[in-house]
Coordinates of N, CA and C in Angstrom, one line a residue:
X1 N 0.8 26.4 -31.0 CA 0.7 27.8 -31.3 C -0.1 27.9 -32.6
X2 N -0.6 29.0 -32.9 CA -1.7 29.1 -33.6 C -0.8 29.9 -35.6
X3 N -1.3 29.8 -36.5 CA 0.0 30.3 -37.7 C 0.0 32.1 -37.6
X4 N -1.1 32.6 -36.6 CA -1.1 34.0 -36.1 C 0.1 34.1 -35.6
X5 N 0.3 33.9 -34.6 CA 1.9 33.9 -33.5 C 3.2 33.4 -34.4
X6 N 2.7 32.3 -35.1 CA 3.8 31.8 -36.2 C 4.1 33.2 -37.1
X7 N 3.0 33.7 -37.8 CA 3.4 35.2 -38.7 C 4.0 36.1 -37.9
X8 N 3.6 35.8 -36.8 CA 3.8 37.1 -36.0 C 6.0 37.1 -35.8
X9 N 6.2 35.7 -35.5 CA 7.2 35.5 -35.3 C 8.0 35.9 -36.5
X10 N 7.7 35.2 -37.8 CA 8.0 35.6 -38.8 C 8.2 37.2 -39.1
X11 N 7.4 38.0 -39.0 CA 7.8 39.4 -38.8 C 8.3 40.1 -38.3
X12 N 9.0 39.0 -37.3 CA 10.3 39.1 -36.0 C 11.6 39.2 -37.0
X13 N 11.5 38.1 -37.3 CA 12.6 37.6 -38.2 C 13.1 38.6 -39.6
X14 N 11.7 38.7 -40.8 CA 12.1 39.6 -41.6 C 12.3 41.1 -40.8
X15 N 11.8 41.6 -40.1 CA 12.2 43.2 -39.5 C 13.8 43.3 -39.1
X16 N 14.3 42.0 -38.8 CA 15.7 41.9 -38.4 C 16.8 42.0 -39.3
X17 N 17.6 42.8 -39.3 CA 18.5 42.6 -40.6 C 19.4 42.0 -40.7
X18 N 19.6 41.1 -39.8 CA 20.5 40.1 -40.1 C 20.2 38.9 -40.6
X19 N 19.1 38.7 -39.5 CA 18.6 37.2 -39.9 C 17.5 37.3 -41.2
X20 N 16.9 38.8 -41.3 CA 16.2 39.0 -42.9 C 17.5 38.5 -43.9
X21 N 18.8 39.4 -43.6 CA 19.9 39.2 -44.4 C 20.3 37.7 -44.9
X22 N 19.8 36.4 -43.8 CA 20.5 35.0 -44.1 C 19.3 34.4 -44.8
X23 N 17.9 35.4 -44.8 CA 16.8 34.7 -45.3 C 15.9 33.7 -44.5
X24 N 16.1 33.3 -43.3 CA 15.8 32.5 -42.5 C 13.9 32.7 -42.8
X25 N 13.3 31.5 -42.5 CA 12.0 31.4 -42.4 C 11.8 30.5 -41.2
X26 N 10.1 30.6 -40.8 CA 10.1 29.9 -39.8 C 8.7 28.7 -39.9
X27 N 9.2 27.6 -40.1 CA 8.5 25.8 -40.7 C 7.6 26.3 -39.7
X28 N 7.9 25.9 -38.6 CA 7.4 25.3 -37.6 C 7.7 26.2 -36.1
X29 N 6.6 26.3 -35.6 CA 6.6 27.5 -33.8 C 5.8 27.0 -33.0
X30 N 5.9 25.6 -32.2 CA 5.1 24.7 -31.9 C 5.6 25.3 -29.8
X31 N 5.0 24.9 -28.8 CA 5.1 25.0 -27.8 C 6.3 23.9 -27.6
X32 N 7.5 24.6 -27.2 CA 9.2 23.8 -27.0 C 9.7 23.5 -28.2
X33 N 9.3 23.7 -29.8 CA 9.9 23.3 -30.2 C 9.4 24.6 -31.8
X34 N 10.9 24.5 -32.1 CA 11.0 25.4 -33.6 C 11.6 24.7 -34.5
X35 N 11.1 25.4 -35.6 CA 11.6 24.4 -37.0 C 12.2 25.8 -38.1
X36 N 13.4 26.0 -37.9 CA 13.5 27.0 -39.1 C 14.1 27.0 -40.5
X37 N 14.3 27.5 -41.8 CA 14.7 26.8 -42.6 C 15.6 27.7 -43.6
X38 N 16.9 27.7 -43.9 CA 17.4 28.5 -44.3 C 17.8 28.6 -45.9
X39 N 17.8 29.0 -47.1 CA 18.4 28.4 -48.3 C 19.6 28.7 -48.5
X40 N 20.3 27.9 -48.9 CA 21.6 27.6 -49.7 C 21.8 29.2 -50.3
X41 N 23.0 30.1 -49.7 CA 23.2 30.7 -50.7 C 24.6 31.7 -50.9
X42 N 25.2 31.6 -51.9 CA 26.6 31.8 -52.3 C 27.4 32.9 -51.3
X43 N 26.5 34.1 -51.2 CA 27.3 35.1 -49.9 C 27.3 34.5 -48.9
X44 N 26.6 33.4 -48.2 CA 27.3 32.6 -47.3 C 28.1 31.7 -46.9
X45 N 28.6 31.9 -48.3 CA 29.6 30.8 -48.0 C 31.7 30.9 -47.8
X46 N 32.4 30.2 -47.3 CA 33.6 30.1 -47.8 C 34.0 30.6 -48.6
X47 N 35.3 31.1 -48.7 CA 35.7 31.1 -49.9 C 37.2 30.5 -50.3
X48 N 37.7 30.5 -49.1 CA 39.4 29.2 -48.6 C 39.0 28.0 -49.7
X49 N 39.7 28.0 -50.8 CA 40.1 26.4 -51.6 C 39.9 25.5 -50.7
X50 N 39.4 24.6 -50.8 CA 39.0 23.7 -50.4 C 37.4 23.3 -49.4
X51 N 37.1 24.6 -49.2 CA 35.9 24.6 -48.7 C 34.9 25.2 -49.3
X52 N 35.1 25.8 -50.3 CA 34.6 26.7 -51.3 C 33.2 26.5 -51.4
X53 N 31.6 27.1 -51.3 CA 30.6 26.5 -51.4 C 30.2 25.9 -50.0
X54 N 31.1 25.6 -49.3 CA 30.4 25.7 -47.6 C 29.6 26.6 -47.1
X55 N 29.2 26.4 -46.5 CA 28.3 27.8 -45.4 C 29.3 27.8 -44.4
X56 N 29.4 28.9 -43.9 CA 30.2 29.6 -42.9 C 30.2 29.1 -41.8
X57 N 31.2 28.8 -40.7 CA 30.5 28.1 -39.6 C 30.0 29.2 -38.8
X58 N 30.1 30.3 -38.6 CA 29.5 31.3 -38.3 C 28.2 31.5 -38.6
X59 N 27.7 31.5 -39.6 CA 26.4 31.0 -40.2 C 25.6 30.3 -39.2
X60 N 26.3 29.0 -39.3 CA 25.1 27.7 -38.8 C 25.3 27.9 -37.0
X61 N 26.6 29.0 -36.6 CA 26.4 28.9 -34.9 C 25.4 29.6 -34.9
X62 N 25.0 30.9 -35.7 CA 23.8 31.8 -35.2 C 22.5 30.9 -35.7
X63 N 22.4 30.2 -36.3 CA 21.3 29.6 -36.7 C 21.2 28.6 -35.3
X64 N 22.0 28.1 -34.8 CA 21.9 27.3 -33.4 C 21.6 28.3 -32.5
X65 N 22.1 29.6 -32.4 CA 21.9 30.6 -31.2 C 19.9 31.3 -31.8
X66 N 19.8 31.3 -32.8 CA 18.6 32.0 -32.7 C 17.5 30.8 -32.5
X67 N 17.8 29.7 -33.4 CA 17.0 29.2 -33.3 C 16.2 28.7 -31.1
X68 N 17.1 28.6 -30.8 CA 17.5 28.4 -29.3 C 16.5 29.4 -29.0
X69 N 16.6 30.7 -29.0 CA 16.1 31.7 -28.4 C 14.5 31.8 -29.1
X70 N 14.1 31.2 -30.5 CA 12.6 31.4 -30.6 C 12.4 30.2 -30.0
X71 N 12.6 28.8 -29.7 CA 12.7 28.0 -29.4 C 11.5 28.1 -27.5
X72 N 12.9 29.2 -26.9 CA 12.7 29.6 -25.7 C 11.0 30.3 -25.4
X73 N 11.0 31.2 -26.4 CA 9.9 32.2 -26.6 C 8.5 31.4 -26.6
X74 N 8.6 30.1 -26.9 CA 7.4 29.2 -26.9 C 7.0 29.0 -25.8
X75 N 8.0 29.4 -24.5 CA 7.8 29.0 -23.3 C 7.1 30.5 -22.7
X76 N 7.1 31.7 -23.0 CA 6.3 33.0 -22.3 C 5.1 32.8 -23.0
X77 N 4.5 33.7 -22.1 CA 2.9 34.2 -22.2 C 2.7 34.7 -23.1
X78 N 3.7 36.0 -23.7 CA 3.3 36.6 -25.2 C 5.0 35.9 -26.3
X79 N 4.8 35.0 -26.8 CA 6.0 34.8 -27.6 C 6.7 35.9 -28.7
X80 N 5.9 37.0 -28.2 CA 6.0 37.9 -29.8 C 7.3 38.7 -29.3
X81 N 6.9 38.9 -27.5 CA 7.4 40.0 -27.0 C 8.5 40.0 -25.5
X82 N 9.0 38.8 -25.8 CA 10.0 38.0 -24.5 C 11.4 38.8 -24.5
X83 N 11.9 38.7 -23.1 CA 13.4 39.3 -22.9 C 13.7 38.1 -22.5
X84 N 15.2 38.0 -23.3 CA 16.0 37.2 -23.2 C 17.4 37.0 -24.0
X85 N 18.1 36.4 -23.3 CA 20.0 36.6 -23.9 C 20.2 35.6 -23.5
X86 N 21.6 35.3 -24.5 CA 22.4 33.7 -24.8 C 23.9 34.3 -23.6
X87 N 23.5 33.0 -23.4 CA 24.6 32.9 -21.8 C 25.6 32.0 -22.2
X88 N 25.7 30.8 -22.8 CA 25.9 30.1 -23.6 C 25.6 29.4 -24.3
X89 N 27.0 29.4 -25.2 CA 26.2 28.3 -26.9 C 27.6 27.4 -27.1
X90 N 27.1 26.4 -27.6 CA 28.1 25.4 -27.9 C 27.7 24.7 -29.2
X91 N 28.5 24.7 -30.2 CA 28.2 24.0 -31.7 C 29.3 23.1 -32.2
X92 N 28.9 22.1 -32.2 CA 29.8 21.1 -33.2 C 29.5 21.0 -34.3
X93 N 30.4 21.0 -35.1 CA 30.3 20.7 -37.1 C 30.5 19.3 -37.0
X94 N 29.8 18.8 -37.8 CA 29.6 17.0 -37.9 C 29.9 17.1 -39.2
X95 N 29.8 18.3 -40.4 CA 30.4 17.7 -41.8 C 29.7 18.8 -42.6
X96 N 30.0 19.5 -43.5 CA 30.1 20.7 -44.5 C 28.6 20.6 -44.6
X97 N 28.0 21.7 -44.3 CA 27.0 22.2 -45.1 C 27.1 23.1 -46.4
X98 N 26.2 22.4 -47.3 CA 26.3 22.3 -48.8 C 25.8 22.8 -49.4
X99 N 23.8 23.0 -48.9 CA 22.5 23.0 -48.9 C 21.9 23.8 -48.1
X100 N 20.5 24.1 -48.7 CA 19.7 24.2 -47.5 C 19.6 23.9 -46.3
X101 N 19.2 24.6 -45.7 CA 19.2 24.0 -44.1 C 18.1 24.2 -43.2
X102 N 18.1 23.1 -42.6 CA 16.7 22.9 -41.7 C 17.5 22.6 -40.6
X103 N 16.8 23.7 -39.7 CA 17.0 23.6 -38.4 C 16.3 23.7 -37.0
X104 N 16.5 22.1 -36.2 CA 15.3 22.0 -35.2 C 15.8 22.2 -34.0
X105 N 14.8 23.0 -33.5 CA 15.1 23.3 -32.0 C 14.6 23.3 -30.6
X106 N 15.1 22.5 -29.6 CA 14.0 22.0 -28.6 C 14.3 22.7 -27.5
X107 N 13.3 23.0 -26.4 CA 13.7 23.5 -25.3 C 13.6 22.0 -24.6
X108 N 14.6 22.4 -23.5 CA 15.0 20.6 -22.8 C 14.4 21.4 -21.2
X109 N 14.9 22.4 -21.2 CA 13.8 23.1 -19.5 C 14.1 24.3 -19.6
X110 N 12.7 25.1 -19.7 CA 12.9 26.5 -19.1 C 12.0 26.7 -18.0
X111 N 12.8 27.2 -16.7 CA 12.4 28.0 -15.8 C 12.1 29.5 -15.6
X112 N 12.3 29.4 -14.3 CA 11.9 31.2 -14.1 C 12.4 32.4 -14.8
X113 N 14.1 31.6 -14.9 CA 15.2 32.8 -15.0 C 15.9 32.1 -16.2
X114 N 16.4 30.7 -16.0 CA 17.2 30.2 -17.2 C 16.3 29.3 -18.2
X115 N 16.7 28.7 -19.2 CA 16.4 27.9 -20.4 C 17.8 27.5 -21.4
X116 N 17.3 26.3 -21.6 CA 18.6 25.1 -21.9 C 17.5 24.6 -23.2
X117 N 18.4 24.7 -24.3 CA 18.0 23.9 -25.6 C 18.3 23.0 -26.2
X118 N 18.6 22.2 -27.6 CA 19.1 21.4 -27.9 C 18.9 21.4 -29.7
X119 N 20.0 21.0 -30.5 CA 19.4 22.0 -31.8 C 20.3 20.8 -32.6
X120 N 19.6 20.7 -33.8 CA 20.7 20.0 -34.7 C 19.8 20.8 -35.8
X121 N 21.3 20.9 -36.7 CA 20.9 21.8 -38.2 C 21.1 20.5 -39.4
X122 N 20.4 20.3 -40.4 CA 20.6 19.2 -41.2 C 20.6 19.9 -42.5
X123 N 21.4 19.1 -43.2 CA 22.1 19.6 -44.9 C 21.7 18.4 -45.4
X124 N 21.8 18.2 -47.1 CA 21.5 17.2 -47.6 C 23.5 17.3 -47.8
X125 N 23.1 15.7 -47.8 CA 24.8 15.4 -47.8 C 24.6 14.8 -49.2
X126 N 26.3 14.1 -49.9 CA 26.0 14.1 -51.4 C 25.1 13.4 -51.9
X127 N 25.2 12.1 -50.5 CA 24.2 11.0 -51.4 C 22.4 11.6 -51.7
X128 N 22.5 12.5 -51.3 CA 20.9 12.9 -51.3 C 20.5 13.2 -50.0
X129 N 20.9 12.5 -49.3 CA 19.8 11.9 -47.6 C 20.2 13.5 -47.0
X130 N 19.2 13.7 -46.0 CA 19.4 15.0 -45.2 C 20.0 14.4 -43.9
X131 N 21.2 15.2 -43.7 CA 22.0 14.4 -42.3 C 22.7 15.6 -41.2
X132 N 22.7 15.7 -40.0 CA 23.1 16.4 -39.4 C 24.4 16.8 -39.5
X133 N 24.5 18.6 -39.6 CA 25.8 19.3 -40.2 C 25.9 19.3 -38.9
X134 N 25.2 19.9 -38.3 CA 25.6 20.9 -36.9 C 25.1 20.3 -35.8
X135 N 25.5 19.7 -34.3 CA 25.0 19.7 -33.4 C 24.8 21.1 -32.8
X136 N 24.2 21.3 -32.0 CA 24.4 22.4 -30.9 C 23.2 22.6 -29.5
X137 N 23.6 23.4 -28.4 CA 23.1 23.6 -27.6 C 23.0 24.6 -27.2
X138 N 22.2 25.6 -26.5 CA 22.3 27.1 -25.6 C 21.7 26.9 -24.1
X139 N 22.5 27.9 -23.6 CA 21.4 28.3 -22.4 C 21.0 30.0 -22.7
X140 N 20.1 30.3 -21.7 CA 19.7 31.4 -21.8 C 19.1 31.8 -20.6
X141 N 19.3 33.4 -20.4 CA 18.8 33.9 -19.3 C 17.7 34.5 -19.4
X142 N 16.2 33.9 -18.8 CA 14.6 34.3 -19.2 C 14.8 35.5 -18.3
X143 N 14.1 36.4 -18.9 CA 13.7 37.6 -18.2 C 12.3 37.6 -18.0
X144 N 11.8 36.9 -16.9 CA 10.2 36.7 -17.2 C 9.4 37.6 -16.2
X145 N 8.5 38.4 -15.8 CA 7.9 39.3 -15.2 C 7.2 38.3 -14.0
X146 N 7.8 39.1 -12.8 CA 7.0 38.2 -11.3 C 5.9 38.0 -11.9
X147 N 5.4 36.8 -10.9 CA 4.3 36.0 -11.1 C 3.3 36.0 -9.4

């Protein structure tokens, strides 16, 4: 994909007010695959003792659900302008996000009607190293125009 369709997607993202609201940007808008990246930051996080400074798990499931769905978008003819909705999502927490977050997302197969993803969100954990917070996966129902 060209960094036109990448802006363009981006423009997706800031017009949105939610996902303008978590700040999300977009690395990478490659055919099957998205790279998005989110910063560390305090209104997202915890606030229960002991978790204090986490990101929300709420947070990192929509970062699994959207990223899924631009993910998907790489698969239509115009990616600017696709119908489609989360059928399901499934997220496992592997360990506190802390940090920033980079999150990659693959399409594993989209067809006519459905699309199946595969997503892992990565935090720097204490020692430094960037390691997976979040597994996750979606499906989705394409709404794609006869062919």
């Amino acid at each position: 994909m060209d960094d036109d369709v990448r802006d363009s997607i981006q423009r997706v993202i800031n017009d949105h007010e939610f996902l303008s609201w978590l700040g999300v940007e977009v690395a990478t808008f490659e055919a099957g695959r998205v790279e998005l990246v989110m910063p560390h930051d305090e209104k997202l996080t915890n606030i229960v003792e002991g978790s204090r400074g986490t990101i929300h798990g709420g947070v990192t499931a929509s970062l699994v659900d959207t990223s899924s769905g631009f993910a998907l978008r790489t698969t239509f003819d115009d990616p600017t302008a696709p119908a489609l909705t989360t059928t399901d999502l499934d997220v496992t927490y592997l360990r506190p996000a802390r940090s920033d977050l980079t999150v990659e997302a693959e399409v594993i197969r989209a067809g006519e009607s459905m699309g199946y993803t595969d997503v892992t969100v990565y935090g720097e954990a204490p020692d430094g190293e960037q390691k997976a917070v979040v597994k996750g996966s979606a499906s989705y129902r394409l709404f794609r125009e006869s062919r």
